[in-house]
XYZ file of C-alpha atoms in Angstrom:
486
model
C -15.504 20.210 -13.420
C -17.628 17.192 -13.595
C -16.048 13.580 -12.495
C -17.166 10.126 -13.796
C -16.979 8.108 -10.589
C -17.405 4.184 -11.155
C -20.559 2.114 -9.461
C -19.165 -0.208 -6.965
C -15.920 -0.436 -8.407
C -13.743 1.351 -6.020
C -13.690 -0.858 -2.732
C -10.816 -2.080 -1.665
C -11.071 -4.810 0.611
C -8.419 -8.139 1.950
C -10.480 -10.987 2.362
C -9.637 -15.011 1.740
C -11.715 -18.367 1.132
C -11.828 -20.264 4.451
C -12.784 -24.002 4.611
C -11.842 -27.242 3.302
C -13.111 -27.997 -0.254
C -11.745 -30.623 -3.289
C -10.800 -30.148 -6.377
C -13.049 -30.694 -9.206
C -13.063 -33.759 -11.569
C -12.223 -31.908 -14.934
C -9.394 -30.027 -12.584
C -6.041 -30.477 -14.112
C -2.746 -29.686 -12.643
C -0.607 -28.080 -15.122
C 2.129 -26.739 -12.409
C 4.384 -29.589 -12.756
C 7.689 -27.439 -11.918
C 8.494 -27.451 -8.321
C 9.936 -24.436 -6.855
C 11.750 -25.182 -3.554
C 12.593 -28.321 -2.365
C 10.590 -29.322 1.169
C 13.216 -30.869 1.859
C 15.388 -28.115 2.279
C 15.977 -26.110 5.393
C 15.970 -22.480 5.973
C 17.215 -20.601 8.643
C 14.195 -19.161 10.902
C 16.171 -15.633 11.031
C 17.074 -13.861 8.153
C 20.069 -12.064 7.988
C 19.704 -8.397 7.553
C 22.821 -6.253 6.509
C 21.172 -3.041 7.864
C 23.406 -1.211 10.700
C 22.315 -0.696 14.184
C 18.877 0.690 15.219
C 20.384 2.686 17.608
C 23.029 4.523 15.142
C 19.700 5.189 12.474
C 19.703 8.754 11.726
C 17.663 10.421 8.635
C 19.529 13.268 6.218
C 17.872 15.015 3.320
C 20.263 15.123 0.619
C 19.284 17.719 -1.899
C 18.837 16.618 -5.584
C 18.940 20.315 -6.985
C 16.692 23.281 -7.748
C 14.122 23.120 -10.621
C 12.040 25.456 -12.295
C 8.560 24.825 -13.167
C 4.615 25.460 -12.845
C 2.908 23.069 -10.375
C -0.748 22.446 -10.692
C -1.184 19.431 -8.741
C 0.585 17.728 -5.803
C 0.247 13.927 -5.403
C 1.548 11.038 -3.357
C 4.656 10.599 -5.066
C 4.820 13.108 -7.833
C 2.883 16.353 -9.591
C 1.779 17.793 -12.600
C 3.042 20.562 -14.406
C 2.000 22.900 -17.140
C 4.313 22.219 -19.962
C 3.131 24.892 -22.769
C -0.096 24.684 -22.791
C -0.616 20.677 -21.719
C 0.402 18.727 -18.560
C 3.544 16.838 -18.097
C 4.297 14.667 -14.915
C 6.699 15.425 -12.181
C 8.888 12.540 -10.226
C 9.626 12.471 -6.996
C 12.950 13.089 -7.815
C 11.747 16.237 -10.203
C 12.123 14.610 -13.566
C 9.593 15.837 -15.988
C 8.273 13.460 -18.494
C 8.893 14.266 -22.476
C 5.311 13.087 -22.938
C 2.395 15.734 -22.143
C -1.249 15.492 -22.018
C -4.625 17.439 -22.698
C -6.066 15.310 -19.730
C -4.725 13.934 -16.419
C -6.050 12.605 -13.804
C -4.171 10.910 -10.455
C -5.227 7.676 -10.158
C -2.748 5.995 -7.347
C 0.871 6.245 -6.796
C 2.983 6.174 -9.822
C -0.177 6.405 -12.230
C -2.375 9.219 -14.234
C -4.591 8.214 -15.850
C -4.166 10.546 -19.129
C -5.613 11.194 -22.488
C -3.947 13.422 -25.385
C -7.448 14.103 -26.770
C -7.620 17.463 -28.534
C -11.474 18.089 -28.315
C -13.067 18.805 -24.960
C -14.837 16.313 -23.005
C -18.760 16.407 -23.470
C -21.524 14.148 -21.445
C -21.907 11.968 -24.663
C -20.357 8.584 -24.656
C -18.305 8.812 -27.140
C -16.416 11.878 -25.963
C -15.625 9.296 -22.681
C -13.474 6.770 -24.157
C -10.826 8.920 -24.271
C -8.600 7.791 -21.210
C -5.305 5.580 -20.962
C -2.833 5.315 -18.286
C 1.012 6.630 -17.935
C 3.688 6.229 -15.435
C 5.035 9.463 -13.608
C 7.666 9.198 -16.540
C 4.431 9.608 -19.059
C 5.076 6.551 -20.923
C 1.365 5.569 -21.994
C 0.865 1.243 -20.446
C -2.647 1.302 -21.161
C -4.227 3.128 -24.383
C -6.013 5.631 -24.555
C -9.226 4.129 -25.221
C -11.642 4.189 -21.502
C -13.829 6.577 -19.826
C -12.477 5.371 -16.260
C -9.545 3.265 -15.213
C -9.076 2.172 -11.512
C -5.230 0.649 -11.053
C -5.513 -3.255 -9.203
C -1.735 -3.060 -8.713
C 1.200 -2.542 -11.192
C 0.472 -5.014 -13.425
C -3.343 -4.624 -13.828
C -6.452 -1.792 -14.172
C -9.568 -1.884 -14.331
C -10.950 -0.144 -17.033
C -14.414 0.580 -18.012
C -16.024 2.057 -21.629
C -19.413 3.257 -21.798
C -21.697 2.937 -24.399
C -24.875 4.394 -23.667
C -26.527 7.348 -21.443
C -29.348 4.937 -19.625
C -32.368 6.734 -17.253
C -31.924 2.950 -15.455
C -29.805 3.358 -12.531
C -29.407 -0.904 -12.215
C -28.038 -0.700 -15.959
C -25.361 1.851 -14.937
C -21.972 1.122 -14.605
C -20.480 4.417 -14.337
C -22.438 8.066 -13.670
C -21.309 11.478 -14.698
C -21.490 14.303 -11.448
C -20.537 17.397 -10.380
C -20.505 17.081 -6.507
C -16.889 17.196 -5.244
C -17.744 14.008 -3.049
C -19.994 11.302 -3.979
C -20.445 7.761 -3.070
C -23.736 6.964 -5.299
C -25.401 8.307 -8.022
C -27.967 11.484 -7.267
C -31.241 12.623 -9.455
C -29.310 15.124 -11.417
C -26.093 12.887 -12.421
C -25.718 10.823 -15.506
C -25.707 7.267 -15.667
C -23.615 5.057 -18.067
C -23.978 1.682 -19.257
C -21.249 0.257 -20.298
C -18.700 -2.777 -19.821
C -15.955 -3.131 -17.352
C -12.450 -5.394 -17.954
C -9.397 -6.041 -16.808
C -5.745 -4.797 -18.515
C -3.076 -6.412 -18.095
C 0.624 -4.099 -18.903
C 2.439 -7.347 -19.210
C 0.658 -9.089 -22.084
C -0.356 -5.098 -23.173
C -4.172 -6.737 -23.693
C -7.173 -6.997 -21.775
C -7.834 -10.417 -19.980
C -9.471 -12.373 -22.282
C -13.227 -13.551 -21.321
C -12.914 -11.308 -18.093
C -15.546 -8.395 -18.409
C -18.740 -7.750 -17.249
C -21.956 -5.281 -17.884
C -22.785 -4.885 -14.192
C -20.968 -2.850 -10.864
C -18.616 -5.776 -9.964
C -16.257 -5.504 -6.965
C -12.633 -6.532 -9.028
C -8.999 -7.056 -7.042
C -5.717 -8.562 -7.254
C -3.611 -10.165 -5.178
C -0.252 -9.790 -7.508
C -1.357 -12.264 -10.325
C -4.570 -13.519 -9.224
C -7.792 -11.245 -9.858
C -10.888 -11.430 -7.687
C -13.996 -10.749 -9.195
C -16.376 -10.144 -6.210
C -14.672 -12.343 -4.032
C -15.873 -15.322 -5.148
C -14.130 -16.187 -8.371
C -10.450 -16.162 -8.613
C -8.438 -16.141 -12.083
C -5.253 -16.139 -13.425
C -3.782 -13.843 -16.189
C -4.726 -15.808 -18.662
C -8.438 -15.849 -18.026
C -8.609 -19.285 -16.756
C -10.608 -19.770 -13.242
C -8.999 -21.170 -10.439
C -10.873 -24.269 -8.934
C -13.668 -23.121 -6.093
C -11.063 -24.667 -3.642
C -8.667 -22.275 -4.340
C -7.795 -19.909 -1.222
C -5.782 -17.233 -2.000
C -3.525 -15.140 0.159
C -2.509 -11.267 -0.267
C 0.951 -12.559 -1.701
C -0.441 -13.626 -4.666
C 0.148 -17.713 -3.579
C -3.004 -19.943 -3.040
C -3.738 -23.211 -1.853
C -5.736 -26.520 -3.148
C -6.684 -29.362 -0.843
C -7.370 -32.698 -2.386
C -7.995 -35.379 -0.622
C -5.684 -35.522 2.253
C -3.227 -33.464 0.342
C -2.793 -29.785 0.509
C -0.810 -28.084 -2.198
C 0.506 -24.659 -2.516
C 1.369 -22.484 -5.523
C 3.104 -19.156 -5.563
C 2.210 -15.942 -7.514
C 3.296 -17.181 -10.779
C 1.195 -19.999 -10.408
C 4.067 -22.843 -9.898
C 4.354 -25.773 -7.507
C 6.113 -24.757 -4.128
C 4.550 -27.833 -2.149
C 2.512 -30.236 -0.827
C 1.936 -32.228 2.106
C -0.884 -34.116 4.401
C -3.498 -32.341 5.105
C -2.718 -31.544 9.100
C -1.998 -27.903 9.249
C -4.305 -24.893 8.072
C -2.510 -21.482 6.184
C -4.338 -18.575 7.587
C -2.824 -16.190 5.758
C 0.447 -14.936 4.080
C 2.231 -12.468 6.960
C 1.529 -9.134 5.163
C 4.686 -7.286 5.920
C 6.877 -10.208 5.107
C 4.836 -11.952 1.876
C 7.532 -14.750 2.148
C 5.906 -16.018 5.312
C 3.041 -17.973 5.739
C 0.945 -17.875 8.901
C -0.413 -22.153 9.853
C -1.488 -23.576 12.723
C -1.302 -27.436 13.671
C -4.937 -28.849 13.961
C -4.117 -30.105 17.167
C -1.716 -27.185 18.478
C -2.912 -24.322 20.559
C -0.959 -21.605 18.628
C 0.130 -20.552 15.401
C 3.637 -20.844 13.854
C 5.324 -19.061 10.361
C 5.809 -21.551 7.170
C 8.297 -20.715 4.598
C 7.833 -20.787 0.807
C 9.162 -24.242 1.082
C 6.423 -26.012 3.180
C 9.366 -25.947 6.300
C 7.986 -24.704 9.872
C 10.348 -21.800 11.124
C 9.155 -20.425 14.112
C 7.958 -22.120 17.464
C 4.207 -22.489 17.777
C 3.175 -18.611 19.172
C 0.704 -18.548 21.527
C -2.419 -16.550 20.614
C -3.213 -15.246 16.744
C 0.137 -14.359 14.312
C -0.797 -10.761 13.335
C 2.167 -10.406 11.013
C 5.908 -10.736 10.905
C 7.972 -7.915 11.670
C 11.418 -6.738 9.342
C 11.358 -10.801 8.612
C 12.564 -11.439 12.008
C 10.036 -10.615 14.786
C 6.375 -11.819 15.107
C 3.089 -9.251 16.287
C 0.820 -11.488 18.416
C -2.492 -10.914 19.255
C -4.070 -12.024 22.643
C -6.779 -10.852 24.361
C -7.677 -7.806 22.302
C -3.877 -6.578 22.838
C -0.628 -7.108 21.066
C 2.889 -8.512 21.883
C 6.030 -9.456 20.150
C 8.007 -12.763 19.985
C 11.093 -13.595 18.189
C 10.968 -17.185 15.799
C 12.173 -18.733 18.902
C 8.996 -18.552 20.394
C 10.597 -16.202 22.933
C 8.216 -13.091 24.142
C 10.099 -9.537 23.655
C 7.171 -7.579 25.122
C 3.829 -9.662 26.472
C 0.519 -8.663 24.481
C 0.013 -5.666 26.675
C -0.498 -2.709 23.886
C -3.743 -1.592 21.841
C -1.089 -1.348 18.924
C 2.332 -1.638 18.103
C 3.477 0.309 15.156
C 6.757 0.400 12.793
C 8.146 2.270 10.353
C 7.350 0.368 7.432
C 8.720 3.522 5.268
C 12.876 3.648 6.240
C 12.740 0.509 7.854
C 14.581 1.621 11.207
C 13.905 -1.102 13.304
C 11.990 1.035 16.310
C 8.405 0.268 17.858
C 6.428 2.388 18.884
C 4.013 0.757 21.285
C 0.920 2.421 22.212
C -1.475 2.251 24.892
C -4.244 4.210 26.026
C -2.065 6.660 28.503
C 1.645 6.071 26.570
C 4.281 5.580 23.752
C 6.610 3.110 24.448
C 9.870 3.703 21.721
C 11.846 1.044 21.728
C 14.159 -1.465 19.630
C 13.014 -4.551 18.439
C 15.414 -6.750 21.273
C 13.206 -5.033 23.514
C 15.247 -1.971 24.816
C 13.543 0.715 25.713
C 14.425 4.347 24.270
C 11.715 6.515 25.746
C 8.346 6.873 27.178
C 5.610 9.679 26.538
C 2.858 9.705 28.919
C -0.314 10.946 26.525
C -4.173 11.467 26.914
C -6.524 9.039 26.123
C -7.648 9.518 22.724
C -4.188 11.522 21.145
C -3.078 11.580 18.087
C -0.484 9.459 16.585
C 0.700 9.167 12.955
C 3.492 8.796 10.619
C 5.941 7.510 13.985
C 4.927 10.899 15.713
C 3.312 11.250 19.004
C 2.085 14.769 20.455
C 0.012 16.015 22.782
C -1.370 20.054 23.710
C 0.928 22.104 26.041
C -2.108 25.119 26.327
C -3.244 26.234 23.344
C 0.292 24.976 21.400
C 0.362 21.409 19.975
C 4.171 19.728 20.864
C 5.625 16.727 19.950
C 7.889 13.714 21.430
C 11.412 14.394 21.183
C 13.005 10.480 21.327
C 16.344 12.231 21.896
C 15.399 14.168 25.185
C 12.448 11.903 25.973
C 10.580 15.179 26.128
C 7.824 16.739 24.536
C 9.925 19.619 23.553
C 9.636 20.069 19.640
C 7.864 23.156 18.927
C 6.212 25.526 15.807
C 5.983 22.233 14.216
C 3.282 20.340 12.642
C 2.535 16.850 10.793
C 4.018 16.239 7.530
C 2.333 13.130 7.162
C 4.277 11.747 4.044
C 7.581 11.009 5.586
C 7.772 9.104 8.830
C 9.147 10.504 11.761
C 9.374 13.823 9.953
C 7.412 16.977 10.599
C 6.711 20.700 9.222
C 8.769 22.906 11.458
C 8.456 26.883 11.036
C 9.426 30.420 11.975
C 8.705 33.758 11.482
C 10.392 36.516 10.315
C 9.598 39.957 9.686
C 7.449 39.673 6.914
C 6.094 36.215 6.393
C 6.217 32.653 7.532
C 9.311 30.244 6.604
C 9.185 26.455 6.741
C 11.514 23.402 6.618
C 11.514 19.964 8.087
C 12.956 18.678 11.500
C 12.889 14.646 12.348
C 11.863 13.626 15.702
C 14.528 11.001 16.681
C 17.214 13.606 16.917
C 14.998 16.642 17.317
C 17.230 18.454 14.323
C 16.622 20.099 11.508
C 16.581 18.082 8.468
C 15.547 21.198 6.234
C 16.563 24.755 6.618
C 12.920 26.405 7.617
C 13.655 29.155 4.101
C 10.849 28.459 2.078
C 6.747 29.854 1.503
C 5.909 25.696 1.577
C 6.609 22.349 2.002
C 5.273 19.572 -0.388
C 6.076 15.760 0.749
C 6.256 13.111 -0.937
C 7.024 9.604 0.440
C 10.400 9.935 1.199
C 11.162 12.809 -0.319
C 10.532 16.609 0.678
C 9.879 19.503 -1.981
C 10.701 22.962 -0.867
C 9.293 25.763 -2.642
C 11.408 28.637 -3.020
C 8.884 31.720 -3.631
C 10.108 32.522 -6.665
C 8.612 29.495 -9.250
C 11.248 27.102 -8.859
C 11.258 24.090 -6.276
C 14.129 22.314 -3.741
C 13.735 18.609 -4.355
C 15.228 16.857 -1.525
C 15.124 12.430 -1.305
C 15.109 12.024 2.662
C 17.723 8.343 3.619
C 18.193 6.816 6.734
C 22.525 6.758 7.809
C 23.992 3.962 9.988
C-alpha cells in the first residue's frame, strides 16, 4: 500500500534559545496575574506518599477475556475489524462505538482516521480525507487532511495538498511505495500543498500559522516552534525574539536588568535581577528549573516561584530524579546528589537509569563492566558484572551463558532467569516461555522477584505500556494492566 510521508516535517528535536536579548519596543506585557508569590517558601523535598522501594513488587491483575479480530498492535492500543471497518482497541480492551474505512497509528493514544467510503487514489483530492481520533474513536480533528503528525495532546500538524507538482522544492508531502523512506525518490509523487497547526482545545486551526514550504513545527505544551526560531502562542501571536523557552512549556524574557518568567499558560510566575541564568526546565520533574549563579561554580534547582531549593551542585544538573534526587554530570560520567547538595553516588557511571514507567524508586547504574541496582539513599541491592558493549533496556540487564541469552535476577543477584526474552513495553518485565508437547507457550515473569507475573498458557504475548495482552489461540485475548504493590 502506498504511504504519504511528509517533507521535513517529522523531526523531533529539544533545543532552546541561549543568550541575553531585550524585549522589543512595541512589546507589551499582557500577563499581569502573578502566579506564586517569590516570596513564598517551598520545601526543597517533596513529600511522596509512595511505600518503600524495597517492599515494590509488580502483579498483573487481569481485566477479563475479550473476543475480537486484531489487525494491528500499537504502543498502547490496536485495531480491530468491526464488520467490515476498523474500530480501536484500549489498553484496557475497550472497543470504540466509532469505526473507520481508514486508520492509521500516528503516536500513542492517536489514529489518524477517515470514514471515507471511496478508495484512496494519487489525485489530490482523494487525500484530504484524514482526521484524528482518540483510542476511544471520538474524531478531535476533522476529517479534512492528507497527513497529520500529533505535536502533543493538544496540537497536530496537519497538512492538505493541492496539487501533484514535477518540482521537488514545491513539495510538501510525496506519495511512495517503499516501506522505508526518508526523501522523496524518481518514481514517488510529490505534493504541494499547505501545512498548519490544530489546536483540539479551541477545535480550529491556529490562526495566521501555516506555511507552503517543509517547515520543522514543535511544541513545548502551549508554545509551538516553527523551525526553531519563532515561538508562538495558541493564539497565533509571536513571542518576542527574547523569548527562551523550556520543554515545560514556561519561557523567559530579560529586559533590562530584569528577567521574567512565565509558565505554560502564559502567566506571570516571576521576576527578578538579572544574576542567575535558567538552563533548562529538569525534564523528569517539569516543576524544576535548572540556574546557575553568574558567579557560582555549579548549578542549583529553582522552583516555579523564583525560590532556590537545592545547594549549588557541582558540575552540570542533568535532571531531577522522582522530585527529590538530582543526576549530575562531571567529567563525561554521572552521579547523584540529594537537594542538600549531599553526593549519594560520585559521577562515576556512563549512565544511570530509572524506571520512569512504575516509578519504583531503583537505579540502575551502568558502567562499562557492571549494573549497579540500588535505592535512591544509596543502598545497594545487587551487582551484575557484564561485557563491554551488553545490552540493557526496559530496567533489564543480560548477558550470553553459551549459546542461551540470561538475565539479572535482583532477587538472587544472579543471572539465573532463563527461556526468557525482552518484552520491551513494560519495565522490568520480560517474555518467559516453555514448551510442551506440541507447541510453544508464553507468559511474563518480572525480574525483581524472578516470578511469574503471567501463567506462560498462551500462542503470544502483546505489551502494551503497562499492560500485557495474552492471546489465547482461540480469537479471543487476556487483557491484563500490570501495578506496582507496597
Amino acid at each position: 500500500m502506498k504511504k504519504i510521508i511528509a517533507l521535513l516535517l517529522g523531526l523531533v528535536m529539544i533545543f532552546s534559545f541561549s543568550g541575553c536579548f531585550s524585549l522589543p519596543e512595541d512589546y507589551e506585557d499582557n500577563n499581569d496575574d502573578v502566579v506564586n508569590d517569590s516570596d513564598e517558601e517551598e520545601t526543597k523535598k517533596k513529600e511522596d506518599d509512595k511505600g518503600d522501594a524495597e517492599d515494590a513488587r509488580l502483579v498483573a491483575d487481569k481485566i477479563d477475556n475479550f473476543d475480537f479480530e486484531i489487525t494491528e498492535w500499537n504502543g498502547t492500543s490496536a485495531v480491530c475489524k468491526k464488520g467490515s471497518e476498523y474500530a480501536l482497541v484500549s489498553a484496557e480492551g475497550e472497543v470504540s462505538e466509532n469505526t473507520f474505512t481508514l486508520v492509521d497509528y500516528i503516536s500513542d493514544g492517536y489514529y489518524a482516521v477517515s470514514t471515507e467510503k471511496t478508495e484512496l487514489t494519487t489525485e489530490p483530492e482523494s487525500r484530504n480525507v484524514f482526521g484524528v481520533a482518540g483510542v476511544d474513536g471520538e474524531i478531535i480533528v476533522p476529517e479534512k487532511y492528507a497527513h497529520i503528525k500529533c505535536l502533543n495532546d493538544r496540537f497536530f500538524l496537519v497538512t492538505s495538498v493541492t496539487e501533484i507538482t514535477e518540482d521537488k522544492d514545491d513539495a510538501i508531502l510525496y506519495l511512495t511505495d517503499d516501506m522505508f523512506s526518508l526523501e522523496a525518490s524518481e518514481d514517488d509523487i510529490l505534493y504541494a500543498g499547505k501545512w498548519e497547526v490544530y489546536d483540539v482545545e479551541e477545535e480550529d486551526v491556529i490562526p495566521d500559522l501555516s506555511g507552503d514550504e517543509p517547515t520543522n513545527v514543535t511544541a513545548y505544551e502551549n508554545i509551538i516552534s516553527v523551525d526553531y526560531d519563532g515561538y508562538y502562542k495558541a493564539d497565533g501571536n509571536e513571542l518576542p525574539d527574547s523569548a527562551e523557552v523550556f520543554k515545560n512549556g514556561c519561557y523567559s524574557i530579560e529586559e533590562d536588568d530584569n528577567v521574567t518568567v512565565y509558565n505554560e499558560d502564559y502567566k506571570k510566575l516571576f521576576s527578578s535581577k538579572d544574576d542567575f541564568y535558567i538552563y533548562e526546565s529538569a525534564e523528569s520533574s517539569p516543576d524544576y528549573f535548572i540556574a546557575e549563579d553568574y558567579d557560582s561554580d555549579g548549578q542549583y534547582l529553582m522552583d516555579k516561584k523564583g525560590n532556590k531549593v537545592s545547594e549549588i551542585i557541582e558540575g552540570t544538573i542533568s535532571d531531577v530524579l522522582f522530585d527529590e534526587y538530582i543526576v549530575s554530570y562531571q567529567d563525561s560520567k554521572y552521579g547523584l546528589y540529594d537537594f542538600d547538595g549531599e553526593e549519594i553516588f560520585a559521577c562515576d557511571y556512563r549512565y544511570i537509569e530509572v524506571d520512569t514507567q512504575f516509578g519504583i524508586e531503583i537505579l540502575a547504574l551502568r558502567t562499562d563492566t557492571t549494573v549497579t541496582y540500588a535505592y535512591c539513599d544509596g543502598t545497594e541491592i545487587a551487582k551484575a558484572e557484564v561485557e563491554s558493549g551488553s545490552y540493557f533496556d526496559c530496567m533489564i540487564a543480560e548477558t550470553e551463558d553459551g549459546d542461551e541469552t540470561v538475565y539479572f535476577n535482583l532477587e538472587t543477584g544472579e543471572f539465573d532467569v532463563r527461556n526468557a526474552r525482552h518484552i520491551y513495553n513494560n519495565n522490568w518485565c520480560l517474555e518467559s516461555e516453555t514448551e510442551t508437547d506440541d507447541s510453544t507457550k508464553y507468559g511474563v515473569v518480572d525480574i525483581i522477584t524472578g516470578e511469574s507475573l503471567v501463567e506462560n498458557k498462551y500462542s503470544d504475548i502483546v505489551a502494551f505500556e503497562g499492560y500485557i495482552v495474552g492471546n489465547c489461540g482461540d480469537g479471543t485475548y487476556d487483557f491484563y494492566e500490570i501495578k506496582v504493590e507496597y
